[in-house]
Short mmCIF file of C-alpha atoms in Angstrom, two decimals:
data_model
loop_
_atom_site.label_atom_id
_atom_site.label_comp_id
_atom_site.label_asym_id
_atom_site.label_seq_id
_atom_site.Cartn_x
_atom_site.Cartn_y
_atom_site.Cartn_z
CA UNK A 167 -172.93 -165.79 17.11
CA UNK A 168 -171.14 -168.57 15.99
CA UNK A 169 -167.77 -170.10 16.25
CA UNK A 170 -165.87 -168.53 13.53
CA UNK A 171 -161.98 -168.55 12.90
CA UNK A 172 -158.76 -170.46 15.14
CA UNK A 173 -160.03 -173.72 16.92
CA UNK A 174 -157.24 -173.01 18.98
CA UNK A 175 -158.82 -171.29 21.54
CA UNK A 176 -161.20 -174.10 22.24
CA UNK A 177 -161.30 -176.61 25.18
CA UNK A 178 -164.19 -178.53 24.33
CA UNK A 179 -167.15 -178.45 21.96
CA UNK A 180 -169.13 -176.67 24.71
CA UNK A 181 -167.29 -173.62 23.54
CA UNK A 182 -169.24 -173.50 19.96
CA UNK A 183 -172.10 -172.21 18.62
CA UNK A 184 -173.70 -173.68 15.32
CA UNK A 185 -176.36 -173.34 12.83
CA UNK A 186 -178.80 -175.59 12.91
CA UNK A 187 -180.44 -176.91 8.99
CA UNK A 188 -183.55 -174.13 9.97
CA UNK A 189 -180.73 -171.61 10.46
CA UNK A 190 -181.16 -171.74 13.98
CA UNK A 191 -178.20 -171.00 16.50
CA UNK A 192 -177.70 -174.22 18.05
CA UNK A 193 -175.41 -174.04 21.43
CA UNK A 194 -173.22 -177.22 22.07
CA UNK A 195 -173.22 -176.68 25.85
CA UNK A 196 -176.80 -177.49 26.08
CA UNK A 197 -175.11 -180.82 25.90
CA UNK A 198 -173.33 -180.75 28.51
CA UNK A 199 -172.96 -183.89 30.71
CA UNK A 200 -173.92 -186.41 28.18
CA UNK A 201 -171.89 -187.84 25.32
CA UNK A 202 -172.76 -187.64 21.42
CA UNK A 203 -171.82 -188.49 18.27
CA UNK A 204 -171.35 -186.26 15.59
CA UNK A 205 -171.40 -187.18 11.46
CA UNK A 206 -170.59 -185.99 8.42
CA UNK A 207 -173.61 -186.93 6.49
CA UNK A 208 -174.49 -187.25 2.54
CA UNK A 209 -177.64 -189.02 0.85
CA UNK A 210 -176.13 -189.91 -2.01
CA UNK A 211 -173.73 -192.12 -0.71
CA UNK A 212 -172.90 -195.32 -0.33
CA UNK A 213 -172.56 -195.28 3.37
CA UNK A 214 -175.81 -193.36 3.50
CA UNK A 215 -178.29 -196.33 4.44
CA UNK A 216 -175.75 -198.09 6.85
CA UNK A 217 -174.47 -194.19 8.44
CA UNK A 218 -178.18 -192.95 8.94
CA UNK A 219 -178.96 -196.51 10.24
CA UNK A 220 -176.65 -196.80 12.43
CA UNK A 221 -177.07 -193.31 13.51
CA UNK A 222 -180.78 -193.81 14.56
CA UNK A 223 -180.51 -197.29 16.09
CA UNK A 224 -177.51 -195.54 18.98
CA UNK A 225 -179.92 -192.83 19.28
CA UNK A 226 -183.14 -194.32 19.73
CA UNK A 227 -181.47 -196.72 22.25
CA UNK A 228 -179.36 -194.00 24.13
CA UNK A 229 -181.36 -190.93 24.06
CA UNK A 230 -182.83 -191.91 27.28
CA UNK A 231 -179.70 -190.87 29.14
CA UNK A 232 -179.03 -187.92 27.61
CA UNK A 233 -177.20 -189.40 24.41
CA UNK A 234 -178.02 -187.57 20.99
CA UNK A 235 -176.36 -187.71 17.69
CA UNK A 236 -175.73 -184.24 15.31
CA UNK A 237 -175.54 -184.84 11.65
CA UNK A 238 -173.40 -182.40 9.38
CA UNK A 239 -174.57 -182.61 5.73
CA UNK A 240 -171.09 -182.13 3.73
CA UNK A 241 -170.90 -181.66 0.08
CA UNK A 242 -167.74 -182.39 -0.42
CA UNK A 243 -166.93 -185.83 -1.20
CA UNK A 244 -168.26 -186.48 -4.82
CA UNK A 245 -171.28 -184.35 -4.43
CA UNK A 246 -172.86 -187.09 -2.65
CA UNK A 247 -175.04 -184.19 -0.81
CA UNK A 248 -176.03 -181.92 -3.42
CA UNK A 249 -179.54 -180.91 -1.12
CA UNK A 250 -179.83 -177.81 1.00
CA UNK A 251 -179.67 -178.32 4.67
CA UNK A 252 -183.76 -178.75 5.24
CA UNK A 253 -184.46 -181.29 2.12
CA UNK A 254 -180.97 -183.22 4.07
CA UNK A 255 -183.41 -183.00 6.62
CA UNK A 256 -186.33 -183.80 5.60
CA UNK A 257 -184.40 -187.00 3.68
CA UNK A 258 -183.37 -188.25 7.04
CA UNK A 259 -186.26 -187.52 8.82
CA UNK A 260 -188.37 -189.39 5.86
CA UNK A 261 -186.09 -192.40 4.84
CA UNK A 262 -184.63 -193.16 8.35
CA UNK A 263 -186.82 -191.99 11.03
CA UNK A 264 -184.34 -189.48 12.32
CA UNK A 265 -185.15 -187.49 14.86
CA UNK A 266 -181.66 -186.23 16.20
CA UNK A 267 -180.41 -182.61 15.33
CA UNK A 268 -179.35 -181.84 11.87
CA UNK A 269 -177.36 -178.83 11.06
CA UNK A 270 -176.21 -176.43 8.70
CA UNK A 271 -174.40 -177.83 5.15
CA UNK A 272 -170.61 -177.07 6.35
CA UNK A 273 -167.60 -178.65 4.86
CA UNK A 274 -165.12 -180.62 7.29
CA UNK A 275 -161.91 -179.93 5.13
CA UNK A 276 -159.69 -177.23 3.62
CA UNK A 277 -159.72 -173.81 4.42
CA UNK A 278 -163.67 -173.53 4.47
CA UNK A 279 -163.99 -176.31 7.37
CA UNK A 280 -166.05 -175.12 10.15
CA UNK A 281 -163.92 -174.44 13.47
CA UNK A 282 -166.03 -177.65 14.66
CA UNK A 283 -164.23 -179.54 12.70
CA UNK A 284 -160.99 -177.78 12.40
CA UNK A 285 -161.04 -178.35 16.71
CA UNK A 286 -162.46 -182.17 15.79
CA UNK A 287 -160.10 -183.25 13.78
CA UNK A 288 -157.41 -181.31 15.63
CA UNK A 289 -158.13 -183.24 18.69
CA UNK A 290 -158.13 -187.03 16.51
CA UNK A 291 -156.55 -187.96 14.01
CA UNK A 292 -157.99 -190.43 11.21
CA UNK A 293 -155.72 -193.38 10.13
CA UNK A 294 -151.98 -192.83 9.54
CA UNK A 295 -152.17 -189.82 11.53
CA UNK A 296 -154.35 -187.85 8.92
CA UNK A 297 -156.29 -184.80 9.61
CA UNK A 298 -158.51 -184.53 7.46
CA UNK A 299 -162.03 -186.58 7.21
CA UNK A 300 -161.59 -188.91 4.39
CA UNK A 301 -165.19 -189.69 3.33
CA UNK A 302 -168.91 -189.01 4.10
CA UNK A 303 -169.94 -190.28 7.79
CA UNK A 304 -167.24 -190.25 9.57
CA UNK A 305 -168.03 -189.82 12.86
CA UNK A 306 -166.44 -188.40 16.29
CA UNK A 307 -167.52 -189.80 19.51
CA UNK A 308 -167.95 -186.78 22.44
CA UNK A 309 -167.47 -187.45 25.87
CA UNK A 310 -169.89 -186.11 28.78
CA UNK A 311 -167.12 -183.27 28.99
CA UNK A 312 -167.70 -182.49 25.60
CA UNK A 313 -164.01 -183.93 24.53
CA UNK A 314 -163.75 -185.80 21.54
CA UNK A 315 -162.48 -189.14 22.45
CA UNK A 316 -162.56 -191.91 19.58
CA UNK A 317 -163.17 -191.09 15.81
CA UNK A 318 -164.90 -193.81 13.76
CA UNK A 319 -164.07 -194.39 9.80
CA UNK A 320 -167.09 -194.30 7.38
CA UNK A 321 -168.90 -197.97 8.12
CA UNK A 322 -168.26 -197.90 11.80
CA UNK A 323 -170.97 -200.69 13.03
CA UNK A 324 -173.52 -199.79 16.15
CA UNK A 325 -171.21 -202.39 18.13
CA UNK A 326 -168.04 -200.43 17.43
CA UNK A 327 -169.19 -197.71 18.61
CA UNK A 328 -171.11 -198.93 21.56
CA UNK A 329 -167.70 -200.52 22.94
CA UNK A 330 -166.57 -196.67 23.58
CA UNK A 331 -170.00 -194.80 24.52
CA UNK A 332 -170.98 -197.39 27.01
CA UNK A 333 -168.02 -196.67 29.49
CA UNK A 334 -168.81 -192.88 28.93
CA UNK A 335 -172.51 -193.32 30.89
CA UNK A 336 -170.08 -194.56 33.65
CA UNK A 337 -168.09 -191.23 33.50
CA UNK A 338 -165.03 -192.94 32.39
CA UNK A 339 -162.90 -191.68 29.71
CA UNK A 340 -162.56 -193.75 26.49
CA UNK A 341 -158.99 -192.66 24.39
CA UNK A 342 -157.74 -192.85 21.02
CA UNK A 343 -159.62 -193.66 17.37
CA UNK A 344 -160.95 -196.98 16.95
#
């Protein structure tokens, strides 16, 4: 079953269920005790090559300890990801060498986000003390409790984000958006 409805009964992303782009049920406490990062991904934008990059290089240097990245394909910004869920997939998996999870096609705003993101963006605010995600790859950096704790604009670079995962391997908490 997934997560369906209020956030606001959520503690952590350990508490939700998702689909995964086979239309598998993909549990988020299988994660628990490592951080992650989780994207809003398109392939028709122009944040794709330097998001997917990005993406790949923190996981294939990280997964060792547990660290994985979850992409979200989202249609929603200019129709930048038109694809179903498995050709998102197999687009990643093809152009970028990704080999972390991607999900279901959801969409991150309005009243059709996915209680993921409705808890997400709930937890961190974007710039200016906006909700909602303002473009394709934003990304939310997880900590090993599975609490959101930094939020990256579209562009973030691998050393950005790297300043706030490192100290999570420590088990120390890393606060507020970069």
């Amino acid at each position: 079953m997934t997560s369906e409805g209020t956030d606001n009964a959520h503690s952590s992303i350990y508490d939700f269920q998702i689909l995964d782009a086979d239309h598998q049920l993909y549990d988020l406490s299988q994660h628990k005790g490592h951080p992650l990062l989780i994207y809003n991904v398109a392939s028709r934008c122009g944040y794709t090559k330097g998001g997917y990059e990005t993406a790949t290089t923190l996981y294939n240097k990280y997964k060792g300890q547990g660290f994985t990245v979850l992409a979200f394909p989202c249609n929603q910004f200019a129709g930048q990801e038109p694809g179903t869920a498995l050709e998102v997939k197999e687009f990643a998996c093809t152009q970028f060498k990704a080999d972390f999870p991607i999900m279901a096609k959801i969409d991150v705003n309005g009243d059709k986000a996915h209680p993921l993101y409705s808890y997400l963006k709930r937890c961190l605010t974007g710039s200016a003390g906006v909700q909602a995600i303002k473009w394709n790859f934003t990304s939310f950096l997880i900590d090993r409790h599975g609490v959101p704790v930094a939020r990256f604009s579209p562009g973030a670079s691998v050393e950005e984000i790297e300043m706030q995962l490192l100290p999570l391997f420590e088990g120390e908490v890393v606060s507020g958006p970069s």
